[in-house]
Amino acid sequence: MSKKVLIVGGVAGGASTAARLRRLDENLEIIMFERGEYISFANCGLPYYIGETIEERDALLLQTPEAMKARFNIDVRVNNEVLKIERDKKQIQVKNLLTEEVYNESYDYLVLSPGSTPLKPPIPGIDSPNIFSLWNIPDTDKIKDYVDNQRPKRAVVIGGGFIGIEMAENLYDRGLEVTIVEMADQVMAPLDFEMAQIVHQHIKSKDVKLHLKDGVKEFQYNNGITTIVLQSGRTIDTDMVILSIGIKPQSKLAIDAGLDVNQRGGIIVDDNLRTSDDSIYALGDAIEVVDFMNGNKTMIPLAGPANKQGRITANNIAGREEKYKGTQGTSIAKVFDLTVASTGHNEKILKRNGLEYGKDYKTSIIHSKSHAGYYPGAFTMSIKLIFDLKGKILGAQIVGYEGTDKRIDVIATAIRFNGTVYDLKELELAYAPPYSSAKDPTNMAGFTAENILKGDLDVIQWNEIDNIDKNSSMIIDVRDEVERELGYIQDSINIPVDQLRDRLSELDKEKEIIIYCAVGLRGYIAARILKQNGFTKVRNLSGGYTTYSCVFCQEENTDKCSGGSCSTEMTFDESGRQEITEDIKREVVKLNVCGLSCPGPITQVYEMMKELDNGQYLEIRATDSGFFNDIKMWCKRTGNTFIRGEKEKNEFVVTIQKGAGFGTNKALEAGKEAIPINIQTAKEDKSMVVFSGDLDKAIAAFIIANGAAAMGRKVTMFFTFWGLNVLRKSEKVKSEKSFMDKMFGMMMPRGSKKLGLSKMNMGGMGAKMIRKVMNDKNISSLEDLIKQAMSSGVNIVACTMSMDVMGITKEELIDGIEYGGVAAYLGAAEESDVNLFI
């Protein structure tokens, strides 16, 4: 008599189990139940259908019930929900969702592949009609229908994981203005912090706003618009919201049946994927798996492992015993133009498991070309390798362009076979100039790791620079002088590596020497020179200035270094972009620096610009992806003009102009005299002191602040004395105060809605009249202007000294502001070209 196998769940693992079972046993009775309408659909492709990269909806449907029946003789029952498992009777209770019929079905073996479901926390307003989650085909249809027919202009994605980032990209491709909100300090959790910074910068380069370390407090829906109130107090108005906060296992069936589950609700299985009931198997997102890297129990929801588990489950049911050896967490994602990939453990996991950097493991970061530099289209990829002190590979992360997938797969394979960094350097990989280099980036990662383990190279990580003792250390920048114009680490001394042997006398052998270059290679050469000349305490910055600047030289972190940007990044957002029109007769000089690595492209540009006339254009073609940001910074600091930049298939094309402040008409009139190339230190921030508590002056202050923020300027508003009343909450806040402080509080206006006018206040009537006129003329109220400023990133600082004098506590002021003294204001003023006193 043939046996009967019931499978709960018809996507990924469930469908794989069913197909494999039929290939092994033609006589089995196989019934598959799916609560939804569709089986075996390409859930990983759903965002790309919304973005219209995948044009046909049917392409997402890998199998249909009819096709499964025809080819595999499997009874597929869609719209059938399994309600209960009756283990003692070896049967399940099922409800046909179309007919409402409830019936029982017996089994010899039961396979649970219920998957997971998106998290939907109890946030006020989360059920608003323009808030969506993406998990299945009906979700996809709802989102695409909304985008196609409602034509929203703005979208906010809550969550910076795989689905969140992919949705952000695809909505961006549909022409929406996109914002990403992430509660953690980075997107893409499998990456370590410094690697995620490359991704952050790339996302920002697309004009996608990124709010990190901020969660959602509330959704406020009003006539098609949702206002998102963040924990920081910032607000974002949007036409639609995508929730991508996380997932949870759909394990209720297993729990109700008394099967063993872990604290997170994951179904516990053995090596053969059997549950605590020998007749019941489980697989996919809903189960607890073994972490291949350390043997611990964990949950890693990935499509690849789920499909493999389906095959193993089928083998075991059919009598071909096979064990599942664990999940190592190999993943990859497309983030606009970037490819982001990882395998194994990151440092966050290692530290959470009690391992210490230096004591238990080490890391290396390299920035290599995807193939031979002299062949067009060689893009930079950043590779972080993590390994123990014996060389065993613990994990890897790669952020790059072409060829990233190939390298992560090579390293993932090495990990699967317990490989070491020494194995990486010995791998014989396919080489031809269009595909790789004679020393593949994977080999280079192995070489660098070997140098560290054998003591040929001592490294310092980006996050250790701040902790060095400046009195007993020297920081040496061994890049060329022209590269230093792109930015440098504060307090560093520039000695180009080719001059180092002749300038050893400038260094103190008693001090520790910290070396850095662009990516680490010249730093390694410099370190070897110094060590063999009697310098015993030498460390090279891992990943060089490229990695350091990615973390510290983005807009919010400008105090750590002077200028610069992440040189694996390319930027297409050029403010004040000028087009070169046909009426410009001046010859455009062309320069091809394809195949050159940093500093080659910048050096070539520097030499060429010396030969050009004032106002003349230079078109540069490069394959170094970091050149985009480098050339923008170089133009800014040398008094030249960045015109435009674009990525073609295998190269980046940039146009710049000799000299600053030229428009297309002035270029025609430009003289022949060449201008000097000097470092500029332009300051474009705006700062203001808001001393007044008058309504009209407060409105003026925030209009100016919002205007400057809209122009991309960093704005600091310093509120002191009576200006603090603008920031007070309208409601009364309970706080401990002295008698005098309470008296001050009673006499001063409580919040922006109570402010009077500087002229014609008339006992408050003037303020009411102004507000009515502003409302009639559709001018934002002061309260809306404050929200807009906070949403735009305006830095609002309350003077703590004035707060103390006025008897105002932090509890009384609105959320989302900062607190500081005069030093905070003066620091902002020094970086500003406009400073107002209001």
Short mmCIF file of N, CA and C in Angstrom, two decimals, residues 592-728:
data_model
loop_
_atom_site.label_atom_id
_atom_site.label_comp_id
_atom_site.label_asym_id
_atom_site.label_seq_id
_atom_site.Cartn_x
_atom_site.Cartn_y
_atom_site.Cartn_z
N ASN A 592 41.61 60.28 -21.45
CA ASN A 592 41.22 58.91 -21.13
C ASN A 592 42.18 58.36 -20.07
N VAL A 593 41.62 58.09 -18.87
CA VAL A 593 42.44 57.52 -17.79
C VAL A 593 41.92 56.15 -17.39
N CYS A 594 41.21 55.48 -18.32
CA CYS A 594 40.68 54.15 -18.05
C CYS A 594 41.82 53.20 -17.71
N GLY A 595 41.59 52.37 -16.72
CA GLY A 595 42.59 51.39 -16.30
C GLY A 595 43.50 51.89 -15.21
N LEU A 596 43.54 53.20 -14.98
CA LEU A 596 44.41 53.73 -13.93
C LEU A 596 43.70 53.68 -12.58
N SER A 597 44.45 53.30 -11.56
CA SER A 597 43.93 53.32 -10.20
C SER A 597 44.38 54.59 -9.52
N CYS A 598 43.69 54.94 -8.44
CA CYS A 598 44.07 56.12 -7.66
C CYS A 598 45.52 55.99 -7.20
N PRO A 599 46.37 57.03 -7.40
CA PRO A 599 46.02 58.40 -7.74
C PRO A 599 46.14 58.72 -9.22
N GLY A 600 46.29 57.68 -10.07
CA GLY A 600 46.54 57.92 -11.48
C GLY A 600 45.59 58.88 -12.14
N PRO A 601 44.27 58.67 -12.03
CA PRO A 601 43.35 59.59 -12.71
C PRO A 601 43.48 61.04 -12.26
N ILE A 602 43.55 61.26 -10.95
CA ILE A 602 43.65 62.64 -10.44
C ILE A 602 44.96 63.27 -10.87
N THR A 603 46.04 62.51 -10.83
CA THR A 603 47.34 63.04 -11.24
C THR A 603 47.32 63.47 -12.70
N GLN A 604 46.71 62.63 -13.55
CA GLN A 604 46.61 62.96 -14.98
C GLN A 604 45.78 64.23 -15.18
N VAL A 605 44.67 64.34 -14.45
CA VAL A 605 43.84 65.54 -14.55
C VAL A 605 44.62 66.77 -14.11
N TYR A 606 45.34 66.65 -13.02
CA TYR A 606 46.14 67.76 -12.49
C TYR A 606 47.12 68.28 -13.54
N GLU A 607 47.82 67.37 -14.20
CA GLU A 607 48.80 67.76 -15.20
C GLU A 607 48.13 68.38 -16.43
N MET A 608 46.99 67.80 -16.84
CA MET A 608 46.30 68.30 -18.01
C MET A 608 45.74 69.70 -17.77
N MET A 609 45.21 69.94 -16.56
CA MET A 609 44.59 71.23 -16.25
C MET A 609 45.62 72.37 -16.31
N LYS A 610 46.86 72.06 -16.06
CA LYS A 610 47.90 73.08 -16.15
C LYS A 610 48.02 73.63 -17.57
N GLU A 611 47.68 72.79 -18.54
CA GLU A 611 47.85 73.17 -19.95
C GLU A 611 46.62 73.87 -20.53
N LEU A 612 45.49 73.81 -19.81
CA LEU A 612 44.25 74.36 -20.37
C LEU A 612 44.13 75.86 -20.12
N ASP A 613 43.30 76.49 -20.95
CA ASP A 613 43.00 77.90 -20.77
C ASP A 613 41.90 78.06 -19.72
N ASN A 614 41.87 79.23 -19.12
CA ASN A 614 40.83 79.57 -18.16
C ASN A 614 39.45 79.46 -18.82
N GLY A 615 38.54 78.63 -18.24
CA GLY A 615 37.21 78.46 -18.80
C GLY A 615 37.07 77.29 -19.74
N GLN A 616 38.16 76.62 -20.06
CA GLN A 616 38.10 75.51 -21.01
C GLN A 616 37.58 74.24 -20.33
N TYR A 617 36.95 73.38 -21.14
CA TYR A 617 36.36 72.15 -20.62
C TYR A 617 37.31 70.97 -20.79
N LEU A 618 37.22 70.03 -19.84
CA LEU A 618 37.98 68.79 -19.93
C LEU A 618 37.02 67.63 -19.68
N GLU A 619 36.92 66.73 -20.66
CA GLU A 619 36.11 65.52 -20.51
C GLU A 619 37.03 64.35 -20.18
N ILE A 620 36.74 63.67 -19.07
CA ILE A 620 37.59 62.58 -18.60
C ILE A 620 36.80 61.28 -18.61
N ARG A 621 37.41 60.25 -19.15
CA ARG A 621 36.83 58.90 -19.10
C ARG A 621 37.69 58.05 -18.17
N ALA A 622 37.03 57.43 -17.18
CA ALA A 622 37.76 56.67 -16.17
C ALA A 622 37.02 55.38 -15.85
N THR A 623 37.75 54.40 -15.34
CA THR A 623 37.13 53.16 -14.88
C THR A 623 37.24 53.01 -13.37
N ASP A 624 37.95 53.91 -12.72
CA ASP A 624 38.04 53.89 -11.26
C ASP A 624 36.76 54.52 -10.70
N SER A 625 35.91 53.70 -10.06
CA SER A 625 34.61 54.18 -9.61
C SER A 625 34.74 55.30 -8.58
N GLY A 626 35.82 55.32 -7.81
CA GLY A 626 36.01 56.37 -6.83
C GLY A 626 36.32 57.71 -7.45
N PHE A 627 36.63 57.72 -8.72
CA PHE A 627 37.01 58.97 -9.40
C PHE A 627 35.87 59.99 -9.37
N PHE A 628 34.61 59.54 -9.39
CA PHE A 628 33.49 60.46 -9.39
C PHE A 628 33.53 61.39 -8.19
N ASN A 629 33.62 60.81 -7.01
CA ASN A 629 33.65 61.65 -5.81
C ASN A 629 34.98 62.38 -5.67
N ASP A 630 36.07 61.72 -6.05
CA ASP A 630 37.38 62.35 -5.95
C ASP A 630 37.45 63.62 -6.78
N ILE A 631 36.94 63.56 -8.01
CA ILE A 631 37.07 64.72 -8.89
C ILE A 631 36.17 65.86 -8.42
N LYS A 632 35.02 65.54 -7.84
CA LYS A 632 34.17 66.60 -7.29
C LYS A 632 34.87 67.33 -6.15
N MET A 633 35.46 66.55 -5.24
CA MET A 633 36.17 67.16 -4.12
C MET A 633 37.38 67.93 -4.61
N TRP A 634 38.09 67.37 -5.59
CA TRP A 634 39.29 68.03 -6.12
C TRP A 634 38.91 69.38 -6.75
N CYS A 635 37.83 69.41 -7.52
CA CYS A 635 37.39 70.67 -8.13
C CYS A 635 37.04 71.69 -7.06
N LYS A 636 36.35 71.26 -6.04
CA LYS A 636 35.94 72.18 -4.98
C LYS A 636 37.14 72.77 -4.27
N ARG A 637 38.16 71.94 -4.04
CA ARG A 637 39.30 72.39 -3.25
C ARG A 637 40.37 73.09 -4.09
N THR A 638 40.28 72.97 -5.41
CA THR A 638 41.29 73.61 -6.25
C THR A 638 40.75 74.76 -7.07
N GLY A 639 39.50 75.12 -6.84
CA GLY A 639 38.95 76.29 -7.52
C GLY A 639 38.55 76.05 -8.95
N ASN A 640 38.21 74.81 -9.29
CA ASN A 640 37.72 74.50 -10.63
C ASN A 640 36.24 74.12 -10.55
N THR A 641 35.60 73.89 -11.69
CA THR A 641 34.16 73.69 -11.71
C THR A 641 33.81 72.30 -12.21
N PHE A 642 33.06 71.57 -11.38
CA PHE A 642 32.53 70.26 -11.78
C PHE A 642 31.25 70.51 -12.57
N ILE A 643 31.19 70.01 -13.80
CA ILE A 643 30.05 70.29 -14.66
C ILE A 643 29.02 69.14 -14.59
N ARG A 644 29.46 67.93 -14.89
CA ARG A 644 28.51 66.82 -14.91
C ARG A 644 29.27 65.49 -14.87
N GLY A 645 28.52 64.42 -14.59
CA GLY A 645 29.10 63.10 -14.58
C GLY A 645 28.04 62.06 -14.86
N GLU A 646 28.41 61.01 -15.55
CA GLU A 646 27.46 59.94 -15.83
C GLU A 646 28.20 58.62 -15.99
N LYS A 647 27.47 57.55 -15.73
CA LYS A 647 28.03 56.21 -15.87
C LYS A 647 27.56 55.62 -17.19
N GLU A 648 28.51 55.29 -18.03
CA GLU A 648 28.18 54.54 -19.23
C GLU A 648 28.42 53.06 -18.93
N LYS A 649 28.29 52.21 -19.90
CA LYS A 649 28.30 50.79 -19.65
C LYS A 649 29.57 50.32 -18.96
N ASN A 650 30.72 50.71 -19.50
CA ASN A 650 31.97 50.19 -18.96
C ASN A 650 32.91 51.28 -18.44
N GLU A 651 32.40 52.50 -18.31
CA GLU A 651 33.28 53.55 -17.82
C GLU A 651 32.45 54.72 -17.31
N PHE A 652 33.10 55.60 -16.58
CA PHE A 652 32.47 56.80 -16.05
C PHE A 652 33.00 58.00 -16.83
N VAL A 653 32.09 58.92 -17.17
CA VAL A 653 32.46 60.08 -17.97
C VAL A 653 32.18 61.34 -17.15
N VAL A 654 33.19 62.16 -16.98
CA VAL A 654 33.09 63.38 -16.17
C VAL A 654 33.53 64.56 -17.02
N THR A 655 32.82 65.68 -16.88
CA THR A 655 33.24 66.92 -17.53
C THR A 655 33.47 67.98 -16.46
N ILE A 656 34.64 68.62 -16.51
CA ILE A 656 34.96 69.70 -15.58
C ILE A 656 35.40 70.92 -16.39
N GLN A 657 35.51 72.06 -15.70
CA GLN A 657 35.89 73.30 -16.38
C GLN A 657 37.01 73.98 -15.60
N LYS A 658 37.99 74.48 -16.32
CA LYS A 658 39.11 75.19 -15.71
C LYS A 658 38.60 76.50 -15.10
N GLY A 659 38.75 76.65 -13.80
CA GLY A 659 38.35 77.87 -13.12
C GLY A 659 37.03 77.70 -12.41
N ALA A 660 36.70 78.65 -11.56
CA ALA A 660 35.49 78.59 -10.74
C ALA A 660 34.49 79.64 -11.19
N GLY A 661 33.19 79.34 -11.01
CA GLY A 661 32.13 80.33 -11.22
C GLY A 661 31.78 80.59 -12.66
N PHE A 662 32.15 79.68 -13.57
CA PHE A 662 31.84 79.91 -14.98
C PHE A 662 30.48 79.33 -15.35
N GLY A 663 29.75 80.06 -16.14
CA GLY A 663 28.56 79.53 -16.80
C GLY A 663 28.89 79.33 -18.26
N THR A 664 27.93 78.83 -19.02
CA THR A 664 28.23 78.53 -20.43
C THR A 664 28.55 79.79 -21.23
N ASN A 665 27.88 80.92 -20.94
CA ASN A 665 28.17 82.16 -21.69
C ASN A 665 29.54 82.72 -21.33
N LYS A 666 29.86 82.71 -20.04
CA LYS A 666 31.15 83.23 -19.62
C LYS A 666 32.29 82.39 -20.17
N ALA A 667 32.02 81.13 -20.38
CA ALA A 667 33.08 80.27 -20.91
C ALA A 667 33.50 80.74 -22.30
N LEU A 668 32.55 81.23 -23.05
CA LEU A 668 32.87 81.71 -24.38
C LEU A 668 33.77 82.94 -24.33
N GLU A 669 33.60 83.73 -23.26
CA GLU A 669 34.34 84.98 -23.16
C GLU A 669 35.64 84.84 -22.38
N ALA A 670 35.91 83.62 -21.89
CA ALA A 670 37.06 83.43 -21.01
C ALA A 670 38.37 83.73 -21.74
N GLY A 671 39.29 84.31 -21.01
CA GLY A 671 40.57 84.66 -21.61
C GLY A 671 41.50 83.48 -21.70
N LYS A 672 42.69 83.74 -22.22
CA LYS A 672 43.67 82.69 -22.42
C LYS A 672 44.54 82.46 -21.20
N GLU A 673 44.51 83.40 -20.27
CA GLU A 673 45.43 83.31 -19.15
C GLU A 673 45.06 82.14 -18.24
N ALA A 674 46.01 81.28 -17.99
CA ALA A 674 45.76 80.12 -17.12
C ALA A 674 45.69 80.56 -15.67
N ILE A 675 44.76 79.96 -14.90
CA ILE A 675 44.63 80.32 -13.49
C ILE A 675 45.40 79.32 -12.65
N PRO A 676 45.87 79.75 -11.49
CA PRO A 676 46.57 78.80 -10.62
C PRO A 676 45.60 77.79 -10.04
N ILE A 677 46.11 76.62 -9.70
CA ILE A 677 45.30 75.60 -9.07
C ILE A 677 45.65 75.60 -7.59
N ASN A 678 44.86 76.29 -6.82
CA ASN A 678 45.12 76.42 -5.39
C ASN A 678 44.02 75.73 -4.60
N ILE A 679 44.38 75.26 -3.43
CA ILE A 679 43.40 74.62 -2.56
C ILE A 679 42.44 75.66 -2.03
N GLN A 680 41.16 75.41 -2.20
CA GLN A 680 40.13 76.30 -1.69
C GLN A 680 39.54 75.71 -0.41
N THR A 681 39.09 76.55 0.46
CA THR A 681 38.43 76.07 1.67
C THR A 681 37.09 76.77 1.79
N ALA A 682 36.22 76.51 0.83
CA ALA A 682 34.90 77.15 0.80
C ALA A 682 34.04 76.69 1.96
N LYS A 683 33.36 77.66 2.58
CA LYS A 683 32.46 77.37 3.68
C LYS A 683 31.06 77.77 3.26
N GLU A 684 30.13 76.82 3.27
CA GLU A 684 28.80 77.08 2.76
C GLU A 684 27.71 76.83 3.80
N ASP A 685 28.08 76.46 5.05
CA ASP A 685 27.07 76.24 6.08
C ASP A 685 26.40 77.57 6.45
N LYS A 686 25.24 77.48 7.08
CA LYS A 686 24.52 78.65 7.57
C LYS A 686 24.26 78.47 9.06
N SER A 687 24.41 79.55 9.81
CA SER A 687 24.13 79.49 11.24
C SER A 687 23.39 80.75 11.66
N MET A 688 22.62 80.63 12.73
CA MET A 688 21.91 81.80 13.24
C MET A 688 21.65 81.65 14.73
N VAL A 689 21.67 82.78 15.42
CA VAL A 689 21.29 82.84 16.82
C VAL A 689 19.87 83.39 16.88
N VAL A 690 18.96 82.64 17.46
CA VAL A 690 17.58 83.10 17.62
C VAL A 690 17.41 83.55 19.07
N PHE A 691 17.50 84.86 19.28
CA PHE A 691 17.42 85.47 20.60
C PHE A 691 15.98 85.87 20.92
N SER A 692 15.22 86.19 19.89
CA SER A 692 13.88 86.74 20.06
C SER A 692 12.84 85.65 20.24
N GLY A 693 11.81 85.97 21.01
CA GLY A 693 10.66 85.09 21.16
C GLY A 693 9.44 85.64 20.46
N ASP A 694 9.63 86.54 19.51
CA ASP A 694 8.51 87.12 18.77
C ASP A 694 8.11 86.21 17.62
N LEU A 695 6.80 86.10 17.40
CA LEU A 695 6.27 85.20 16.37
C LEU A 695 6.82 85.54 15.00
N ASP A 696 6.79 86.82 14.60
CA ASP A 696 7.21 87.19 13.25
C ASP A 696 8.68 86.90 13.02
N LYS A 697 9.51 87.13 14.05
CA LYS A 697 10.95 86.88 13.90
C LYS A 697 11.24 85.37 13.86
N ALA A 698 10.46 84.61 14.63
CA ALA A 698 10.63 83.16 14.59
C ALA A 698 10.26 82.60 13.23
N ILE A 699 9.16 83.12 12.66
CA ILE A 699 8.75 82.68 11.32
C ILE A 699 9.85 83.00 10.31
N ALA A 700 10.38 84.22 10.36
CA ALA A 700 11.45 84.61 9.43
C ALA A 700 12.66 83.70 9.57
N ALA A 701 13.02 83.38 10.82
CA ALA A 701 14.18 82.53 11.06
C ALA A 701 14.01 81.16 10.42
N PHE A 702 12.82 80.56 10.58
CA PHE A 702 12.61 79.22 10.05
C PHE A 702 12.42 79.23 8.53
N ILE A 703 11.89 80.30 7.98
CA ILE A 703 11.81 80.40 6.52
C ILE A 703 13.21 80.42 5.92
N ILE A 704 14.10 81.22 6.53
CA ILE A 704 15.49 81.28 6.04
C ILE A 704 16.16 79.92 6.20
N ALA A 705 15.96 79.28 7.35
CA ALA A 705 16.59 77.98 7.61
C ALA A 705 16.12 76.94 6.62
N ASN A 706 14.81 76.88 6.36
CA ASN A 706 14.29 75.89 5.42
C ASN A 706 14.76 76.17 4.00
N GLY A 707 14.87 77.46 3.65
CA GLY A 707 15.37 77.79 2.32
C GLY A 707 16.80 77.34 2.13
N ALA A 708 17.65 77.57 3.16
CA ALA A 708 19.04 77.14 3.08
C ALA A 708 19.14 75.62 3.03
N ALA A 709 18.32 74.93 3.82
CA ALA A 709 18.34 73.46 3.81
C ALA A 709 17.92 72.92 2.46
N ALA A 710 16.95 73.59 1.83
CA ALA A 710 16.50 73.15 0.50
C ALA A 710 17.60 73.30 -0.54
N MET A 711 18.55 74.21 -0.30
CA MET A 711 19.69 74.40 -1.20
C MET A 711 20.83 73.43 -0.89
N GLY A 712 20.58 72.52 0.06
CA GLY A 712 21.59 71.54 0.40
C GLY A 712 22.62 72.01 1.40
N ARG A 713 22.34 73.13 2.08
CA ARG A 713 23.29 73.66 3.06
C ARG A 713 23.03 73.08 4.44
N LYS A 714 24.07 72.93 5.21
CA LYS A 714 23.95 72.51 6.60
C LYS A 714 23.60 73.74 7.44
N VAL A 715 22.52 73.65 8.20
CA VAL A 715 22.01 74.81 8.94
C VAL A 715 21.99 74.50 10.43
N THR A 716 22.49 75.43 11.24
CA THR A 716 22.43 75.34 12.69
C THR A 716 21.68 76.55 13.24
N MET A 717 20.63 76.30 14.03
CA MET A 717 19.87 77.37 14.69
C MET A 717 20.12 77.25 16.20
N PHE A 718 20.67 78.30 16.78
CA PHE A 718 21.04 78.30 18.21
C PHE A 718 20.04 79.18 18.96
N PHE A 719 19.19 78.58 19.76
CA PHE A 719 18.13 79.29 20.48
C PHE A 719 18.60 79.65 21.88
N THR A 720 18.51 80.93 22.21
CA THR A 720 19.00 81.39 23.51
C THR A 720 18.01 82.40 24.11
N PHE A 721 17.99 82.50 25.42
CA PHE A 721 17.12 83.39 26.19
C PHE A 721 15.67 83.32 25.66
N TRP A 722 15.07 84.48 25.24
CA TRP A 722 13.64 84.48 24.89
C TRP A 722 13.36 83.58 23.69
N GLY A 723 14.36 83.31 22.88
CA GLY A 723 14.16 82.41 21.74
C GLY A 723 13.80 81.00 22.15
N LEU A 724 14.16 80.61 23.39
CA LEU A 724 13.82 79.27 23.86
C LEU A 724 12.32 79.04 23.91
N ASN A 725 11.53 80.13 24.06
CA ASN A 725 10.08 79.97 24.12
C ASN A 725 9.51 79.41 22.82
N VAL A 726 10.21 79.62 21.71
CA VAL A 726 9.78 79.07 20.43
C VAL A 726 9.77 77.54 20.49
N LEU A 727 10.67 76.98 21.28
CA LEU A 727 10.85 75.53 21.34
C LEU A 727 10.08 74.87 22.47
N ARG A 728 9.40 75.68 23.29
CA ARG A 728 8.67 75.08 24.41
C ARG A 728 7.45 74.29 23.91
#
